[in-house]
PDB file of N, CA and C in Angstrom:
ATOM      1  N   UNK A   8      15.231   8.055 -50.229  1.00 58.00           N
ATOM      2  CA  UNK A   8      14.628   7.674 -48.953  1.00 58.00           C
ATOM      3  C   UNK A   8      14.259   6.370 -48.215  1.00 58.00           C
ATOM      4  N   UNK A   9      13.997   5.827 -47.651  1.00 65.00           N
ATOM      5  CA  UNK A   9      13.881   4.310 -47.421  1.00 65.00           C
ATOM      6  C   UNK A   9      12.596   4.850 -45.856  1.00 65.00           C
ATOM      7  N   UNK A  10      11.702   3.836 -46.279  1.00 65.00           N
ATOM      8  CA  UNK A  10      10.686   3.884 -45.008  1.00 65.00           C
ATOM      9  C   UNK A  10      10.988   3.355 -43.815  1.00 65.00           C
ATOM     10  N   UNK A  11      10.931   4.003 -42.882  1.00 64.00           N
ATOM     11  CA  UNK A  11      11.560   3.428 -41.135  1.00 64.00           C
ATOM     12  C   UNK A  11      10.573   1.909 -40.957  1.00 64.00           C
ATOM     13  N   UNK A  12      11.905   1.597 -40.289  1.00 64.00           N
ATOM     14  CA  UNK A  12      11.189   0.104 -40.188  1.00 64.00           C
ATOM     15  C   UNK A  12       9.732  -0.160 -39.542  1.00 64.00           C
ATOM     16  N   UNK A  13       8.993  -1.142 -39.801  1.00 63.00           N
ATOM     17  CA  UNK A  13       7.711  -1.303 -39.153  1.00 63.00           C
ATOM     18  C   UNK A  13       7.917  -1.879 -37.723  1.00 63.00           C
ATOM     19  N   UNK A  14       6.768  -1.206 -37.065  1.00 62.00           N
ATOM     20  CA  UNK A  14       6.816  -1.257 -35.818  1.00 62.00           C
ATOM     21  C   UNK A  14       6.188  -2.853 -35.832  1.00 62.00           C
ATOM     22  N   UNK A  15       6.968  -3.770 -34.745  1.00 60.00           N
ATOM     23  CA  UNK A  15       6.713  -4.819 -34.772  1.00 60.00           C
ATOM     24  C   UNK A  15       6.092  -5.399 -32.781  1.00 60.00           C
ATOM     25  N   UNK A  16       5.479  -6.054 -32.561  1.00 60.00           N
ATOM     26  CA  UNK A  16       4.821  -6.164 -31.191  1.00 60.00           C
ATOM     27  C   UNK A  16       5.769  -6.640 -30.455  1.00 60.00           C
ATOM     28  N   UNK A  17       5.707  -6.720 -29.309  1.00 58.00           N
ATOM     29  CA  UNK A  17       7.014  -7.328 -28.271  1.00 58.00           C
ATOM     30  C   UNK A  17       6.317  -8.604 -28.277  1.00 58.00           C
ATOM     31  N   UNK A  18       7.657  -9.955 -28.657  1.00 57.00           N
ATOM     32  CA  UNK A  18       6.674 -10.875 -28.512  1.00 57.00           C
ATOM     33  C   UNK A  18       6.829 -11.267 -27.069  1.00 57.00           C
ATOM     34  N   UNK A  19       7.616 -10.649 -25.872  1.00 58.00           N
ATOM     35  CA  UNK A  19       7.496 -11.096 -24.738  1.00 58.00           C
ATOM     36  C   UNK A  19       6.791 -10.276 -23.792  1.00 58.00           C
ATOM     37  N   UNK A  20       5.664 -11.034 -23.227  1.00 53.00           N
ATOM     38  CA  UNK A  20       4.708  -9.657 -22.373  1.00 53.00           C
ATOM     39  C   UNK A  20       5.319  -9.333 -21.382  1.00 53.00           C
ATOM     40  N   UNK A  21       4.673  -8.434 -20.891  1.00 57.00           N
ATOM     41  CA  UNK A  21       5.248  -7.195 -19.500  1.00 57.00           C
ATOM     42  C   UNK A  21       5.257  -8.703 -18.469  1.00 57.00           C
ATOM     43  N   UNK A  22       5.975  -8.115 -17.008  1.00 54.00           N
ATOM     44  CA  UNK A  22       5.656  -9.007 -16.293  1.00 54.00           C
ATOM     45  C   UNK A  22       4.202  -9.220 -15.676  1.00 54.00           C
ATOM     46  N   UNK A  23       3.936  -8.370 -15.449  1.00 56.00           N
ATOM     47  CA  UNK A  23       2.302  -7.897 -15.078  1.00 56.00           C
ATOM     48  C   UNK A  23       1.123  -8.673 -15.855  1.00 56.00           C
ATOM     49  N   UNK A  24       1.565  -8.993 -17.409  1.00 57.00           N
ATOM     50  CA  UNK A  24       0.804  -9.149 -18.146  1.00 57.00           C
ATOM     51  C   UNK A  24       0.787 -10.901 -18.476  1.00 57.00           C
ATOM     52  N   UNK A  25      -0.185 -11.711 -18.470  1.00 57.00           N
ATOM     53  CA  UNK A  25       0.142 -12.876 -18.451  1.00 57.00           C
ATOM     54  C   UNK A  25      -0.848 -13.504 -19.842  1.00 57.00           C
ATOM     55  N   UNK A  26      -2.138 -13.254 -19.761  1.00 56.00           N
ATOM     56  CA  UNK A  26      -2.909 -13.922 -20.830  1.00 56.00           C
ATOM     57  C   UNK A  26      -3.305 -13.069 -21.644  1.00 56.00           C
ATOM     58  N   UNK A  27      -4.091 -13.153 -22.465  1.00 56.00           N
ATOM     59  CA  UNK A  27      -4.746 -12.174 -23.490  1.00 56.00           C
ATOM     60  C   UNK A  27      -5.038 -10.837 -23.061  1.00 56.00           C
ATOM     61  N   UNK A  28      -4.452  -9.713 -23.648  1.00 55.00           N
ATOM     62  CA  UNK A  28      -4.918  -8.654 -23.622  1.00 55.00           C
ATOM     63  C   UNK A  28      -4.639  -8.202 -22.105  1.00 55.00           C
ATOM     64  N   UNK A  29      -3.337  -8.786 -21.390  1.00 53.00           N
ATOM     65  CA  UNK A  29      -2.710  -8.657 -19.973  1.00 53.00           C
ATOM     66  C   UNK A  29      -3.335  -9.236 -18.984  1.00 53.00           C
ATOM     67  N   UNK A  30      -4.839  -9.946 -19.476  1.00 55.00           N
ATOM     68  CA  UNK A  30      -5.283 -10.421 -18.329  1.00 55.00           C
ATOM     69  C   UNK A  30      -4.701 -11.578 -17.733  1.00 55.00           C
ATOM     70  N   UNK A  31      -4.766 -11.560 -16.320  1.00 55.00           N
ATOM     71  CA  UNK A  31      -4.614 -12.878 -15.741  1.00 55.00           C
ATOM     72  C   UNK A  31      -5.216 -14.191 -15.909  1.00 55.00           C
ATOM     73  N   UNK A  32      -4.519 -15.139 -16.152  1.00 55.00           N
ATOM     74  CA  UNK A  32      -5.448 -16.481 -16.523  1.00 55.00           C
ATOM     75  C   UNK A  32      -5.950 -16.793 -14.849  1.00 55.00           C
ATOM     76  N   UNK A  33      -5.242 -16.456 -14.219  1.00 53.00           N
ATOM     77  CA  UNK A  33      -6.039 -17.048 -12.409  1.00 53.00           C
ATOM     78  C   UNK A  33      -6.780 -15.872 -12.175  1.00 53.00           C
ATOM     79  N   UNK A  34      -7.892 -16.021 -11.553  1.00 54.00           N
ATOM     80  CA  UNK A  34      -8.352 -14.711 -10.962  1.00 54.00           C
ATOM     81  C   UNK A  34      -8.219 -15.079  -9.563  1.00 54.00           C
ATOM     82  N   UNK A  35      -7.936 -16.241  -9.136  1.00 53.00           N
ATOM     83  CA  UNK A  35      -7.833 -16.619  -7.775  1.00 53.00           C
ATOM     84  C   UNK A  35      -9.289 -16.717  -7.290  1.00 53.00           C
ATOM     85  N   UNK A  36     -10.582 -17.105  -7.883  1.00 53.00           N
ATOM     86  CA  UNK A  36     -11.927 -17.194  -7.468  1.00 53.00           C
ATOM     87  C   UNK A  36     -11.680 -18.483  -6.901  1.00 53.00           C
ATOM     88  N   UNK A  37     -11.162 -19.910  -7.909  1.00 55.00           N
ATOM     89  CA  UNK A  37     -11.280 -20.937  -7.080  1.00 55.00           C
ATOM     90  C   UNK A  37     -10.701 -21.608  -5.970  1.00 55.00           C
ATOM     91  N   UNK A  38      -9.407 -20.542  -5.663  1.00 54.00           N
ATOM     92  CA  UNK A  38      -8.970 -21.372  -4.502  1.00 54.00           C
ATOM     93  C   UNK A  38      -8.688 -20.745  -3.483  1.00 54.00           C
ATOM     94  N   UNK A  39     -10.348 -20.266  -3.100  1.00 55.00           N
ATOM     95  CA  UNK A  39     -10.628 -19.648  -1.529  1.00 55.00           C
ATOM     96  C   UNK A  39     -10.093 -18.426  -1.332  1.00 55.00           C
ATOM     97  N   UNK A  40      -9.613 -17.053  -2.065  1.00 53.00           N
ATOM     98  CA  UNK A  40      -9.235 -16.023  -1.832  1.00 53.00           C
ATOM     99  C   UNK A  40      -9.580 -15.173  -3.202  1.00 53.00           C
ATOM    100  N   UNK A  41      -9.546 -14.005  -2.385  1.00 54.00           N
ATOM    101  CA  UNK A  41      -9.822 -12.795  -3.452  1.00 54.00           C
ATOM    102  C   UNK A  41      -8.645 -12.719  -4.913  1.00 54.00           C
ATOM    103  N   UNK A  42      -8.987 -11.770  -5.462  1.00 55.00           N
ATOM    104  CA  UNK A  42      -8.157 -11.425  -6.779  1.00 55.00           C
ATOM    105  C   UNK A  42      -6.590 -10.985  -6.038  1.00 55.00           C
ATOM    106  N   UNK A  43      -6.575 -10.528  -4.788  1.00 59.00           N
ATOM    107  CA  UNK A  43      -5.458 -10.198  -4.010  1.00 59.00           C
ATOM    108  C   UNK A  43      -4.557 -11.170  -3.716  1.00 59.00           C
ATOM    109  N   UNK A  44      -5.024 -11.992  -3.391  1.00 58.00           N
ATOM    110  CA  UNK A  44      -4.788 -13.511  -2.807  1.00 58.00           C
ATOM    111  C   UNK A  44      -4.796 -13.407  -1.115  1.00 58.00           C
ATOM    112  N   UNK A  45      -5.502 -12.500  -0.718  1.00 63.00           N
ATOM    113  CA  UNK A  45      -5.693 -12.474   0.912  1.00 63.00           C
ATOM    114  C   UNK A  45      -7.188 -12.421   1.021  1.00 63.00           C
ATOM    115  N   UNK A  46      -7.846 -13.007   2.645  1.00 65.00           N
ATOM    116  CA  UNK A  46      -8.968 -12.584   2.258  1.00 65.00           C
ATOM    117  C   UNK A  46      -9.259 -11.325   3.425  1.00 65.00           C
ATOM    118  N   UNK A  47     -10.464 -11.358   3.629  1.00 71.00           N
ATOM    119  CA  UNK A  47     -10.961  -9.547   4.196  1.00 71.00           C
ATOM    120  C   UNK A  47     -10.524 -10.146   5.707  1.00 71.00           C
ATOM    121  N   UNK A  48      -9.979  -9.226   6.553  1.00 77.00           N
ATOM    122  CA  UNK A  48      -9.184  -9.265   8.008  1.00 77.00           C
ATOM    123  C   UNK A  48     -10.083  -8.309   8.634  1.00 77.00           C
ATOM    124  N   UNK A  49     -10.820  -8.797   9.485  1.00 82.00           N
ATOM    125  CA  UNK A  49     -11.612  -7.973  10.587  1.00 82.00           C
ATOM    126  C   UNK A  49     -10.670  -7.215  11.858  1.00 82.00           C
ATOM    127  N   UNK A  50     -10.981  -6.104  11.819  1.00 84.00           N
ATOM    128  CA  UNK A  50     -10.288  -5.321  13.003  1.00 84.00           C
ATOM    129  C   UNK A  50     -10.099  -5.878  14.429  1.00 84.00           C
ATOM    130  N   UNK A  51      -9.205  -5.755  14.982  1.00 88.00           N
ATOM    131  CA  UNK A  51      -9.160  -6.268  16.379  1.00 88.00           C
ATOM    132  C   UNK A  51      -9.531  -5.298  17.368  1.00 88.00           C
ATOM    133  N   UNK A  52      -9.750  -5.009  18.471  1.00 92.00           N
ATOM    134  CA  UNK A  52     -10.132  -4.414  19.520  1.00 92.00           C
ATOM    135  C   UNK A  52      -9.656  -3.406  19.734  1.00 92.00           C
ATOM    136  N   UNK A  53      -9.842  -2.359  20.321  1.00 91.00           N
ATOM    137  CA  UNK A  53      -8.880  -0.837  20.505  1.00 91.00           C
ATOM    138  C   UNK A  53      -8.039  -1.158  21.565  1.00 91.00           C
ATOM    139  N   UNK A  54      -6.897  -1.058  21.416  1.00 94.00           N
ATOM    140  CA  UNK A  54      -5.868  -1.028  22.681  1.00 94.00           C
ATOM    141  C   UNK A  54      -5.804  -0.151  23.255  1.00 94.00           C
ATOM    142  N   UNK A  55      -6.359   0.070  24.726  1.00 95.00           N
ATOM    143  CA  UNK A  55      -6.538   1.109  25.598  1.00 95.00           C
ATOM    144  C   UNK A  55      -5.078   1.244  25.992  1.00 95.00           C
ATOM    145  N   UNK A  56      -4.445   0.771  26.539  1.00 96.00           N
ATOM    146  CA  UNK A  56      -3.698   1.174  27.357  1.00 96.00           C
ATOM    147  C   UNK A  56      -2.311   1.722  26.551  1.00 96.00           C
ATOM    148  N   UNK A  57      -2.348   1.215  25.477  1.00 96.00           N
ATOM    149  CA  UNK A  57      -1.285   1.792  24.365  1.00 96.00           C
ATOM    150  C   UNK A  57      -1.826   3.093  24.065  1.00 96.00           C
ATOM    151  N   UNK A  58      -3.423   3.295  23.427  1.00 96.00           N
ATOM    152  CA  UNK A  58      -3.616   4.751  23.223  1.00 96.00           C
ATOM    153  C   UNK A  58      -3.363   5.669  24.284  1.00 96.00           C
ATOM    154  N   UNK A  59      -3.510   5.287  25.306  1.00 97.00           N
ATOM    155  CA  UNK A  59      -3.367   5.774  26.829  1.00 97.00           C
ATOM    156  C   UNK A  59      -1.976   6.549  26.578  1.00 97.00           C
ATOM    157  N   UNK A  60      -1.043   5.649  26.714  1.00 98.00           N
ATOM    158  CA  UNK A  60       0.817   5.856  26.643  1.00 98.00           C
ATOM    159  C   UNK A  60       0.757   7.037  25.583  1.00 98.00           C
ATOM    160  N   UNK A  61       0.335   6.735  24.296  1.00 98.00           N
ATOM    161  CA  UNK A  61       0.226   7.668  23.275  1.00 98.00           C
ATOM    162  C   UNK A  61      -0.052   8.621  23.823  1.00 98.00           C
ATOM    163  N   UNK A  62      -1.200   9.139  24.052  1.00 98.00           N
ATOM    164  CA  UNK A  62      -1.860  10.523  24.723  1.00 98.00           C
ATOM    165  C   UNK A  62      -1.034  10.982  25.630  1.00 98.00           C
ATOM    166  N   UNK A  63      -0.675  10.223  26.530  1.00 98.00           N
ATOM    167  CA  UNK A  63       0.359  10.691  27.978  1.00 98.00           C
ATOM    168  C   UNK A  63       1.555  11.347  27.187  1.00 98.00           C
ATOM    169  N   UNK A  64       2.121  10.485  26.301  1.00 98.00           N
ATOM    170  CA  UNK A  64       3.817  11.164  25.874  1.00 98.00           C
ATOM    171  C   UNK A  64       3.209  12.256  25.092  1.00 98.00           C
ATOM    172  N   UNK A  65       2.126  12.671  23.906  1.00 98.00           N
ATOM    173  CA  UNK A  65       1.721  14.023  23.796  1.00 98.00           C
ATOM    174  C   UNK A  65       1.684  15.193  24.476  1.00 98.00           C
ATOM    175  N   UNK A  66       1.022  14.606  25.635  1.00 98.00           N
ATOM    176  CA  UNK A  66       0.665  15.372  26.737  1.00 98.00           C
ATOM    177  C   UNK A  66       2.023  16.073  27.277  1.00 98.00           C
ATOM    178  N   UNK A  67       2.870  14.738  28.172  1.00 98.00           N
ATOM    179  CA  UNK A  67       4.257  15.116  28.387  1.00 98.00           C
ATOM    180  C   UNK A  67       5.368  16.267  27.073  1.00 98.00           C
ATOM    181  N   UNK A  68       5.208  15.623  25.827  1.00 98.00           N
ATOM    182  CA  UNK A  68       6.251  16.740  25.306  1.00 98.00           C
ATOM    183  C   UNK A  68       5.800  17.601  24.949  1.00 98.00           C
ATOM    184  N   UNK A  69       4.109  18.227  25.076  1.00 98.00           N
ATOM    185  CA  UNK A  69       3.883  19.327  24.995  1.00 98.00           C
ATOM    186  C   UNK A  69       4.033  20.273  26.466  1.00 98.00           C
ATOM    187  N   UNK A  70       4.129  19.937  27.418  1.00 98.00           N
ATOM    188  CA  UNK A  70       4.366  19.913  28.282  1.00 98.00           C
ATOM    189  C   UNK A  70       6.162  20.955  28.289  1.00 98.00           C
ATOM    190  N   UNK A  71       6.919  19.840  27.540  1.00 98.00           N
ATOM    191  CA  UNK A  71       8.413  20.053  27.732  1.00 98.00           C
ATOM    192  C   UNK A  71       8.235  21.328  26.959  1.00 98.00           C
ATOM    193  N   UNK A  72       7.765  21.510  25.470  1.00 97.00           N
ATOM    194  CA  UNK A  72       7.668  22.352  24.699  1.00 97.00           C
ATOM    195  C   UNK A  72       7.481  23.512  25.404  1.00 97.00           C
ATOM    196  N   UNK A  73       6.575  23.486  26.033  1.00 97.00           N
ATOM    197  CA  UNK A  73       5.852  25.041  26.589  1.00 97.00           C
ATOM    198  C   UNK A  73       7.339  25.699  27.731  1.00 97.00           C
ATOM    199  N   UNK A  74       7.719  24.597  28.238  1.00 97.00           N
ATOM    200  CA  UNK A  74       8.633  24.770  29.156  1.00 97.00           C
ATOM    201  C   UNK A  74       9.768  25.522  28.620  1.00 97.00           C
ATOM    202  N   UNK A  75      10.419  25.007  27.249  1.00 97.00           N
ATOM    203  CA  UNK A  75      11.424  25.497  26.746  1.00 97.00           C
ATOM    204  C   UNK A  75      10.861  27.091  25.883  1.00 97.00           C
ATOM    205  N   UNK A  76       9.793  26.921  25.805  1.00 97.00           N
ATOM    206  CA  UNK A  76       9.143  28.397  25.222  1.00 97.00           C
ATOM    207  C   UNK A  76       9.434  29.306  26.140  1.00 97.00           C
ATOM    208  N   UNK A  77       9.088  28.928  27.199  1.00 96.00           N
ATOM    209  CA  UNK A  77       9.001  29.901  28.614  1.00 96.00           C
ATOM    210  C   UNK A  77      10.550  30.247  28.662  1.00 96.00           C
ATOM    211  N   UNK A  78      11.312  29.441  28.901  1.00 97.00           N
ATOM    212  CA  UNK A  78      12.787  29.373  29.162  1.00 97.00           C
ATOM    213  C   UNK A  78      13.413  30.527  28.374  1.00 97.00           C
ATOM    214  N   UNK A  79      12.788  30.511  26.859  1.00 95.00           N
ATOM    215  CA  UNK A  79      13.731  31.028  25.859  1.00 95.00           C
ATOM    216  C   UNK A  79      13.273  32.568  25.432  1.00 95.00           C
ATOM    217  N   UNK A  80      12.063  32.494  25.909  1.00 89.00           N
ATOM    218  CA  UNK A  80      11.678  34.050  25.708  1.00 89.00           C
ATOM    219  C   UNK A  80      11.502  35.030  26.799  1.00 89.00           C
TER     220      UNK A  80
END
């Protein structure tokens, strides 16, 4: 009986692996952005008319559901 073939390291790194031990060679620090290639974004103001329309739609939908429940019971 012969010995099984020795396992060899994959000569091609996976797509996510770039440098030694899979560490990317460019961390993005020197290009004006963070490691995820985008800067921090501040949240904008609350859109009161949009939220009001959403709440009104939910209330009107609940009224319809209530009417259907009354009609079917």
